[in-house]
Amino acid sequence: MLLVDLTVHNYKEKDGTTRYCYLLPNGNQSPTLRLKPGELLILKLKNDLTEMDLPDSGAGHTHLRANSSKHSDACESGVMSATSTNLHFHGLTVPPVCHQDDVLKTSIQPDDPPFEYRFRVPDNEPPGLYWYHPHIHGFSTGQVLGGASGALVVEGIERANPKLAGLPERVFVIRDQDLLNPNAPPSKSEPVVPKTLIDRDGDSANNGTGFGKPAKDLSLNFVPVPYPDYPPAIIRMKPGERQLWRVLNASAVTYLNLAVLFNRAPQMLGIVALDGVPINWNPAAVNEIEWHDHIGLPPGARAEFIVEGPPAGVPGLFVTRTVDTGQGGENDPNRALASIVATSDAPEPQSTLSASPEPLPPPALPWLGSLTPTRVRKLYFSEKLQDPNDPNSATTFYITVDGQTPTPFDPASDVPNIVVKQGDVEDWIIENRTSELHAFHIHQIHFELLDWSGIPVNELFLRDTVNVPYYNGRALQYPSVRLRMDFRDPDTVGTFVYHCHLLEHEDGGMMGIVRVEPTDHAHAPESLLPSNRVSRTGHK
Ligand SMILES: [Cu+2]
């Protein structure tokens, strides 16, 4: 059992930005939670947020679902304000009910006593990197951009992949934040971006040049790497040492494209898990390690990979390369994250994987990709300027089930956009009708990427967040992904959300509701029946 007392706290920096963090009683920030499959987590969250004249994010409205008396039930209040908070455990297959992983109604206010999250990590949860962050609709961006996020490791990845036995491991959380030096000219070492390529935000037009002002600064485990000079953090390793790096993109809006360079030459990275699931979780997986020289990570996604330290004296660099996010997207240029310094006296990471792991039994359920989907649904991302004649007016963001009327997410309604039956698998085609990338994410479940704009890719591994390519305005068809969605686990029964993981888009309306109905109503726990709005308690 893991007992954690966290306080979510905010304060104003000298530069006027508001920072958020989770504090342990000893003052440590945003701890990495480590849990074994089957282990109980009891996390008490105290809301210590104060009003800081936050910039409006997204929809920006304060929505009171129900009665907002001072000590309203945090399970039912649904209050959405800048000082409300809650937690989402991204990637875990735990039930979408209050005190576990509900974000639709759970809302903790500053006056509330510490709120208890209590759940058992499922016995069959794949070992890997998950994370926690607040998920109050309309206010997620501000809190996550401010730093409210942390890693959660389900231990035992070396039991799924024996090649990892005995490796030292490190967890890297990459966050984004508002630019520290928004008015600084680009570094002198950069080529000058022609004026014609600069968009209205003052960014380079994001045409993949890799240069220009980024939309947000990045930090690596809270060490900021600010524009324009990107002074890197420092990672010390022993020369040639193999380590497992577990990297979380906890950015609110920034896409990453990770690479490790020695003397500027890209090195091979041995991917062993994506989005918390080992890539050899599929019994038919050919490789236990997939070697690539770069790894794309949309906001919310994770990658776990083997890195070898540079030879002694050879300078190493951990970087993110540019991502072409489309005309409507943010500028995500090339930039350094950390220098890798190899010396024989480098300290070892704090944590090492077991040297003689007991192998995990193979998954009990058949591989998702080997099944026939019960049905196929189509959804699409779209955007609309609130004043079509004013390109600077606010944008409304939509994710719409094909055939339904596009409407931004309505927190006052819990009418599902999609109803599925527990036990089913479905294929969802997600189309992008906008000129920027979106990152499709769904709570509670993982999926398999089958097609990329109609071209079969049939990935042999699972994801919970996937990039959807942007529309270039010319092609005859919108770009899309086809996903095999897995609703077999009984823990998925209930009502939860899918959304774009660029949190400005989610806050701005790009979210929908799915309800997973139990196969047999007669045996469903009362609290999970869709008509029941009174007793959504997750535990007693
Ligand atoms: Cu989006």
mmCIF file with all atom_site columns, N, CA and C in Angstrom, residues 68-116:
data_model
loop_
_atom_site.group_PDB
_atom_site.id
_atom_site.type_symbol
_atom_site.label_atom_id
_atom_site.label_alt_id
_atom_site.label_comp_id
_atom_site.label_asym_id
_atom_site.label_entity_id
_atom_site.label_seq_id
_atom_site.pdbx_PDB_ins_code
_atom_site.Cartn_x
_atom_site.Cartn_y
_atom_site.Cartn_z
_atom_site.occupancy
_atom_site.B_iso_or_equiv
_atom_site.pdbx_formal_charge
_atom_site.auth_seq_id
_atom_site.auth_comp_id
_atom_site.auth_asym_id
_atom_site.auth_atom_id
_atom_site.pdbx_PDB_model_num
ATOM 1   N N  . SER A 1 68  ? -23.347 25.270 -5.185  1.00 0.00 ? 68  SER A N  1
ATOM 2   C CA . SER A 1 68  ? -21.932 25.456 -4.911  1.00 0.00 ? 68  SER A CA 1
ATOM 3   C C  . SER A 1 68  ? -21.723 25.977 -3.499  1.00 0.00 ? 68  SER A C  1
ATOM 4   N N  . SER A 1 69  ? -22.533 25.515 -2.585  1.00 0.00 ? 69  SER A N  1
ATOM 5   C CA . SER A 1 69  ? -22.367 25.908 -1.192  1.00 0.00 ? 69  SER A CA 1
ATOM 6   C C  . SER A 1 69  ? -20.980 25.487 -0.731  1.00 0.00 ? 69  SER A C  1
ATOM 7   N N  . LYS A 1 70  ? -20.495 26.122 0.307   1.00 0.00 ? 70  LYS A N  1
ATOM 8   C CA . LYS A 1 70  ? -19.081 25.997 0.648   1.00 0.00 ? 70  LYS A CA 1
ATOM 9   C C  . LYS A 1 70  ? -18.600 24.569 0.790   1.00 0.00 ? 70  LYS A C  1
ATOM 10  N N  . HIS A 1 71  ? -19.389 23.734 1.464   1.00 0.00 ? 71  HIS A N  1
ATOM 11  C CA . HIS A 1 71  ? -18.918 22.370 1.623   1.00 0.00 ? 71  HIS A CA 1
ATOM 12  C C  . HIS A 1 71  ? -19.750 21.413 0.791   1.00 0.00 ? 71  HIS A C  1
ATOM 13  N N  . SER A 1 72  ? -19.797 21.697 -0.508  1.00 0.00 ? 72  SER A N  1
ATOM 14  C CA . SER A 1 72  ? -20.509 20.806 -1.405  1.00 0.00 ? 72  SER A CA 1
ATOM 15  C C  . SER A 1 72  ? -19.717 19.500 -1.492  1.00 0.00 ? 72  SER A C  1
ATOM 16  N N  . ASP A 1 73  ? -20.415 18.436 -1.882  1.00 0.00 ? 73  ASP A N  1
ATOM 17  C CA . ASP A 1 73  ? -19.791 17.130 -2.006  1.00 0.00 ? 73  ASP A CA 1
ATOM 18  C C  . ASP A 1 73  ? -18.824 17.156 -3.187  1.00 0.00 ? 73  ASP A C  1
ATOM 19  N N  . ALA A 1 74  ? -17.547 16.930 -2.907  1.00 0.00 ? 74  ALA A N  1
ATOM 20  C CA . ALA A 1 74  ? -16.551 16.989 -3.971  1.00 0.00 ? 74  ALA A CA 1
ATOM 21  C C  . ALA A 1 74  ? -16.815 15.959 -5.061  1.00 0.00 ? 74  ALA A C  1
ATOM 22  N N  . CYS A 1 75  ? -17.564 14.912 -4.737  1.00 0.00 ? 75  CYS A N  1
ATOM 23  C CA . CYS A 1 75  ? -17.893 13.895 -5.737  1.00 0.00 ? 75  CYS A CA 1
ATOM 24  C C  . CYS A 1 75  ? -18.961 14.368 -6.709  1.00 0.00 ? 75  CYS A C  1
ATOM 25  N N  . GLU A 1 76  ? -19.738 15.341 -6.322  1.00 0.00 ? 76  GLU A N  1
ATOM 26  C CA . GLU A 1 76  ? -20.912 15.716 -7.102  1.00 0.00 ? 76  GLU A CA 1
ATOM 27  C C  . GLU A 1 76  ? -20.868 17.153 -7.560  1.00 0.00 ? 76  GLU A C  1
ATOM 28  N N  . SER A 1 77  ? -19.977 17.969 -6.995  1.00 0.00 ? 77  SER A N  1
ATOM 29  C CA . SER A 1 77  ? -20.136 19.416 -7.164  1.00 0.00 ? 77  SER A CA 1
ATOM 30  C C  . SER A 1 77  ? -19.961 19.834 -8.617  1.00 0.00 ? 77  SER A C  1
ATOM 31  N N  . GLY A 1 78  ? -18.975 19.248 -9.306  1.00 0.00 ? 78  GLY A N  1
ATOM 32  C CA . GLY A 1 78  ? -18.753 19.654 -10.690 1.00 0.00 ? 78  GLY A CA 1
ATOM 33  C C  . GLY A 1 78  ? -18.396 21.122 -10.842 1.00 0.00 ? 78  GLY A C  1
ATOM 34  N N  . VAL A 1 79  ? -17.993 21.779 -9.768  1.00 0.00 ? 79  VAL A N  1
ATOM 35  C CA . VAL A 1 79  ? -17.644 23.201 -9.866  1.00 0.00 ? 79  VAL A CA 1
ATOM 36  C C  . VAL A 1 79  ? -16.412 23.350 -10.743 1.00 0.00 ? 79  VAL A C  1
ATOM 37  N N  . MET A 1 80  ? -16.467 24.259 -11.690 1.00 0.00 ? 80  MET A N  1
ATOM 38  C CA . MET A 1 80  ? -15.320 24.500 -12.537 1.00 0.00 ? 80  MET A CA 1
ATOM 39  C C  . MET A 1 80  ? -14.889 25.936 -12.404 1.00 0.00 ? 80  MET A C  1
ATOM 40  N N  . SER A 1 81  ? -13.826 26.143 -11.643 1.00 0.00 ? 81  SER A N  1
ATOM 41  C CA . SER A 1 81  ? -13.282 27.487 -11.468 1.00 0.00 ? 81  SER A CA 1
ATOM 42  C C  . SER A 1 81  ? -11.779 27.357 -11.394 1.00 0.00 ? 81  SER A C  1
ATOM 43  N N  . ALA A 1 82  ? -11.095 28.505 -11.445 1.00 0.00 ? 82  ALA A N  1
ATOM 44  C CA . ALA A 1 82  ? -9.633  28.487 -11.474 1.00 0.00 ? 82  ALA A CA 1
ATOM 45  C C  . ALA A 1 82  ? -9.037  27.861 -10.220 1.00 0.00 ? 82  ALA A C  1
ATOM 46  N N  . THR A 1 83  ? -9.790  27.869 -9.120  1.00 0.00 ? 83  THR A N  1
ATOM 47  C CA . THR A 1 83  ? -9.234  27.305 -7.891  1.00 0.00 ? 83  THR A CA 1
ATOM 48  C C  . THR A 1 83  ? -9.806  25.914 -7.578  1.00 0.00 ? 83  THR A C  1
ATOM 49  N N  . SER A 1 84  ? -10.610 25.352 -8.485  1.00 0.00 ? 84  SER A N  1
ATOM 50  C CA . SER A 1 84  ? -11.057 23.963 -8.318  1.00 0.00 ? 84  SER A CA 1
ATOM 51  C C  . SER A 1 84  ? -9.959  23.055 -8.837  1.00 0.00 ? 84  SER A C  1
ATOM 52  N N  . THR A 1 85  ? -9.885  21.854 -8.292  1.00 0.00 ? 85  THR A N  1
ATOM 53  C CA . THR A 1 85  ? -8.936  20.910 -8.864  1.00 0.00 ? 85  THR A CA 1
ATOM 54  C C  . THR A 1 85  ? -9.430  19.488 -8.654  1.00 0.00 ? 85  THR A C  1
ATOM 55  N N  . ASN A 1 86  ? -8.774  18.551 -9.326  1.00 0.00 ? 86  ASN A N  1
ATOM 56  C CA . ASN A 1 86  ? -9.028  17.114 -9.165  1.00 0.00 ? 86  ASN A CA 1
ATOM 57  C C  . ASN A 1 86  ? -7.834  16.402 -9.776  1.00 0.00 ? 86  ASN A C  1
ATOM 58  N N  . LEU A 1 87  ? -7.895  15.079 -9.873  1.00 0.00 ? 87  LEU A N  1
ATOM 59  C CA . LEU A 1 87  ? -6.782  14.335 -10.470 1.00 0.00 ? 87  LEU A CA 1
ATOM 60  C C  . LEU A 1 87  ? -7.301  13.351 -11.506 1.00 0.00 ? 87  LEU A C  1
ATOM 61  N N  . HIS A 1 88  ? -6.546  13.248 -12.585 1.00 0.00 ? 88  HIS A N  1
ATOM 62  C CA . HIS A 1 88  ? -6.736  12.170 -13.561 1.00 0.00 ? 88  HIS A CA 1
ATOM 63  C C  . HIS A 1 88  ? -5.473  11.313 -13.533 1.00 0.00 ? 88  HIS A C  1
ATOM 64  N N  . PHE A 1 89  ? -5.672  9.994  -13.503 1.00 0.00 ? 89  PHE A N  1
ATOM 65  C CA . PHE A 1 89  ? -4.534  9.067  -13.521 1.00 0.00 ? 89  PHE A CA 1
ATOM 66  C C  . PHE A 1 89  ? -4.429  8.541  -14.939 1.00 0.00 ? 89  PHE A C  1
ATOM 67  N N  . HIS A 1 90  ? -3.623  9.243  -15.746 1.00 0.00 ? 90  HIS A N  1
ATOM 68  C CA . HIS A 1 90  ? -3.585  9.047  -17.188 1.00 0.00 ? 90  HIS A CA 1
ATOM 69  C C  . HIS A 1 90  ? -2.992  7.685  -17.540 1.00 0.00 ? 90  HIS A C  1
ATOM 70  N N  . GLY A 1 91  ? -3.799  6.880  -18.227 1.00 0.00 ? 91  GLY A N  1
ATOM 71  C CA . GLY A 1 91  ? -3.329  5.586  -18.730 1.00 0.00 ? 91  GLY A CA 1
ATOM 72  C C  . GLY A 1 91  ? -3.765  4.400  -17.900 1.00 0.00 ? 91  GLY A C  1
ATOM 73  N N  . LEU A 1 92  ? -4.087  4.613  -16.624 1.00 0.00 ? 92  LEU A N  1
ATOM 74  C CA . LEU A 1 92  ? -4.447  3.481  -15.769 1.00 0.00 ? 92  LEU A CA 1
ATOM 75  C C  . LEU A 1 92  ? -5.868  3.016  -16.075 1.00 0.00 ? 92  LEU A C  1
ATOM 76  N N  . THR A 1 93  ? -6.060  1.691  -16.056 1.00 0.00 ? 93  THR A N  1
ATOM 77  C CA . THR A 1 93  ? -7.398  1.136  -16.261 1.00 0.00 ? 93  THR A CA 1
ATOM 78  C C  . THR A 1 93  ? -8.065  0.965  -14.902 1.00 0.00 ? 93  THR A C  1
ATOM 79  N N  . VAL A 1 94  ? -8.380  2.088  -14.257 1.00 0.00 ? 94  VAL A N  1
ATOM 80  C CA . VAL A 1 94  ? -9.127  2.021  -12.998 1.00 0.00 ? 94  VAL A CA 1
ATOM 81  C C  . VAL A 1 94  ? -10.504 2.619  -13.255 1.00 0.00 ? 94  VAL A C  1
ATOM 82  N N  . PRO A 1 95  ? -11.527 2.230  -12.474 1.00 0.00 ? 95  PRO A N  1
ATOM 83  C CA . PRO A 1 95  ? -12.892 2.639  -12.794 1.00 0.00 ? 95  PRO A CA 1
ATOM 84  C C  . PRO A 1 95  ? -13.074 4.163  -12.794 1.00 0.00 ? 95  PRO A C  1
ATOM 85  N N  . PRO A 1 96  ? -13.926 4.650  -13.723 1.00 0.00 ? 96  PRO A N  1
ATOM 86  C CA . PRO A 1 96  ? -14.179 6.092  -13.819 1.00 0.00 ? 96  PRO A CA 1
ATOM 87  C C  . PRO A 1 96  ? -15.219 6.540  -12.810 1.00 0.00 ? 96  PRO A C  1
ATOM 88  N N  . VAL A 1 97  ? -14.941 6.320  -11.536 1.00 0.00 ? 97  VAL A N  1
ATOM 89  C CA . VAL A 1 97  ? -15.894 6.706  -10.488 1.00 0.00 ? 97  VAL A CA 1
ATOM 90  C C  . VAL A 1 97  ? -15.180 7.596  -9.477  1.00 0.00 ? 97  VAL A C  1
ATOM 91  N N  . CYS A 1 98  ? -15.987 8.302  -8.687  1.00 0.00 ? 98  CYS A N  1
ATOM 92  C CA . CYS A 1 98  ? -15.427 9.232  -7.723  1.00 0.00 ? 98  CYS A CA 1
ATOM 93  C C  . CYS A 1 98  ? -14.486 8.494  -6.771  1.00 0.00 ? 98  CYS A C  1
ATOM 94  N N  . HIS A 1 99  ? -13.455 9.164  -6.332  1.00 0.00 ? 99  HIS A N  1
ATOM 95  C CA . HIS A 1 99  ? -12.378 8.642  -5.486  1.00 0.00 ? 99  HIS A CA 1
ATOM 96  C C  . HIS A 1 99  ? -11.423 7.733  -6.261  1.00 0.00 ? 99  HIS A C  1
ATOM 97  N N  . GLN A 1 100 ? -11.741 7.439  -7.544  1.00 0.00 ? 100 GLN A N  1
ATOM 98  C CA . GLN A 1 100 ? -10.805 6.655  -8.351  1.00 0.00 ? 100 GLN A CA 1
ATOM 99  C C  . GLN A 1 100 ? -10.351 7.515  -9.536  1.00 0.00 ? 100 GLN A C  1
ATOM 100 N N  . ASP A 1 101 ? -11.026 7.426  -10.687 1.00 0.00 ? 101 ASP A N  1
ATOM 101 C CA . ASP A 1 101 ? -10.553 8.213  -11.827 1.00 0.00 ? 101 ASP A CA 1
ATOM 102 C C  . ASP A 1 101 ? -11.705 8.880  -12.555 1.00 0.00 ? 101 ASP A C  1
ATOM 103 N N  . ASP A 1 102 ? -12.533 9.620  -11.821 1.00 0.00 ? 102 ASP A N  1
ATOM 104 C CA . ASP A 1 102 ? -13.600 10.416 -12.439 1.00 0.00 ? 102 ASP A CA 1
ATOM 105 C C  . ASP A 1 102 ? -13.150 11.866 -12.537 1.00 0.00 ? 102 ASP A C  1
ATOM 106 N N  . VAL A 1 103 ? -13.346 12.468 -13.724 1.00 0.00 ? 103 VAL A N  1
ATOM 107 C CA . VAL A 1 103 ? -13.030 13.897 -13.860 1.00 0.00 ? 103 VAL A CA 1
ATOM 108 C C  . VAL A 1 103 ? -14.251 14.708 -14.262 1.00 0.00 ? 103 VAL A C  1
ATOM 109 N N  . LEU A 1 104 ? -15.399 14.047 -14.469 1.00 0.00 ? 104 LEU A N  1
ATOM 110 C CA . LEU A 1 104 ? -16.582 14.768 -14.949 1.00 0.00 ? 104 LEU A CA 1
ATOM 111 C C  . LEU A 1 104 ? -17.267 15.532 -13.826 1.00 0.00 ? 104 LEU A C  1
ATOM 112 N N  . LYS A 1 105 ? -17.310 14.955 -12.635 1.00 0.00 ? 105 LYS A N  1
ATOM 113 C CA . LYS A 1 105 ? -18.015 15.622 -11.534 1.00 0.00 ? 105 LYS A CA 1
ATOM 114 C C  . LYS A 1 105 ? -17.109 15.916 -10.346 1.00 0.00 ? 105 LYS A C  1
ATOM 115 N N  . THR A 1 106 ? -16.043 15.143 -10.201 1.00 0.00 ? 106 THR A N  1
ATOM 116 C CA . THR A 1 106 ? -15.188 15.328 -9.041  1.00 0.00 ? 106 THR A CA 1
ATOM 117 C C  . THR A 1 106 ? -14.497 16.689 -9.117  1.00 0.00 ? 106 THR A C  1
ATOM 118 N N  . SER A 1 107 ? -14.681 17.493 -8.103  1.00 0.00 ? 107 SER A N  1
ATOM 119 C CA . SER A 1 107 ? -14.060 18.810 -8.079  1.00 0.00 ? 107 SER A CA 1
ATOM 120 C C  . SER A 1 107 ? -13.839 19.211 -6.626  1.00 0.00 ? 107 SER A C  1
ATOM 121 N N  . ILE A 1 108 ? -12.572 19.449 -6.302  1.00 0.00 ? 108 ILE A N  1
ATOM 122 C CA . ILE A 1 108 ? -12.191 19.739 -4.916  1.00 0.00 ? 108 ILE A CA 1
ATOM 123 C C  . ILE A 1 108 ? -11.948 21.236 -4.791  1.00 0.00 ? 108 ILE A C  1
ATOM 124 N N  . GLN A 1 109 ? -12.557 21.833 -3.761  1.00 0.00 ? 109 GLN A N  1
ATOM 125 C CA . GLN A 1 109 ? -12.441 23.282 -3.566  1.00 0.00 ? 109 GLN A CA 1
ATOM 126 C C  . GLN A 1 109 ? -11.431 23.587 -2.443  1.00 0.00 ? 109 GLN A C  1
ATOM 127 N N  . PRO A 1 110 ? -10.903 24.814 -2.451  1.00 0.00 ? 110 PRO A N  1
ATOM 128 C CA . PRO A 1 110 ? -9.909  25.175 -1.418  1.00 0.00 ? 110 PRO A CA 1
ATOM 129 C C  . PRO A 1 110 ? -10.404 24.998 0.024   1.00 0.00 ? 110 PRO A C  1
ATOM 130 N N  . ASP A 1 111 ? -11.712 25.111 0.237   1.00 0.00 ? 111 ASP A N  1
ATOM 131 C CA . ASP A 1 111 ? -12.206 24.959 1.609   1.00 0.00 ? 111 ASP A CA 1
ATOM 132 C C  . ASP A 1 111 ? -12.437 23.509 2.000   1.00 0.00 ? 111 ASP A C  1
ATOM 133 N N  . ASP A 1 112 ? -12.363 22.622 1.037   1.00 0.00 ? 112 ASP A N  1
ATOM 134 C CA . ASP A 1 112 ? -12.671 21.214 1.328   1.00 0.00 ? 112 ASP A CA 1
ATOM 135 C C  . ASP A 1 112 ? -11.567 20.578 2.173   1.00 0.00 ? 112 ASP A C  1
ATOM 136 N N  . PRO A 1 113 ? -11.936 19.596 2.992   1.00 0.00 ? 113 PRO A N  1
ATOM 137 C CA . PRO A 1 113 ? -10.897 18.813 3.673   1.00 0.00 ? 113 PRO A CA 1
ATOM 138 C C  . PRO A 1 113 ? -10.122 18.002 2.630   1.00 0.00 ? 113 PRO A C  1
ATOM 139 N N  . PRO A 1 114 ? -8.962  17.431 2.992   1.00 0.00 ? 114 PRO A N  1
ATOM 140 C CA . PRO A 1 114 ? -8.211  16.618 2.026   1.00 0.00 ? 114 PRO A CA 1
ATOM 141 C C  . PRO A 1 114 ? -9.130  15.566 1.399   1.00 0.00 ? 114 PRO A C  1
ATOM 142 N N  . PHE A 1 115 ? -9.040  15.437 0.093   1.00 0.00 ? 115 PHE A N  1
ATOM 143 C CA . PHE A 1 115 ? -9.911  14.526 -0.645  1.00 0.00 ? 115 PHE A CA 1
ATOM 144 C C  . PHE A 1 115 ? -9.157  13.227 -0.887  1.00 0.00 ? 115 PHE A C  1
ATOM 145 N N  . GLU A 1 116 ? -9.825  12.111 -0.624  1.00 0.00 ? 116 GLU A N  1
ATOM 146 C CA . GLU A 1 116 ? -9.126  10.827 -0.698  1.00 0.00 ? 116 GLU A CA 1
ATOM 147 C C  . GLU A 1 116 ? -9.343  10.126 -2.041  1.00 0.00 ? 116 GLU A C  1
#
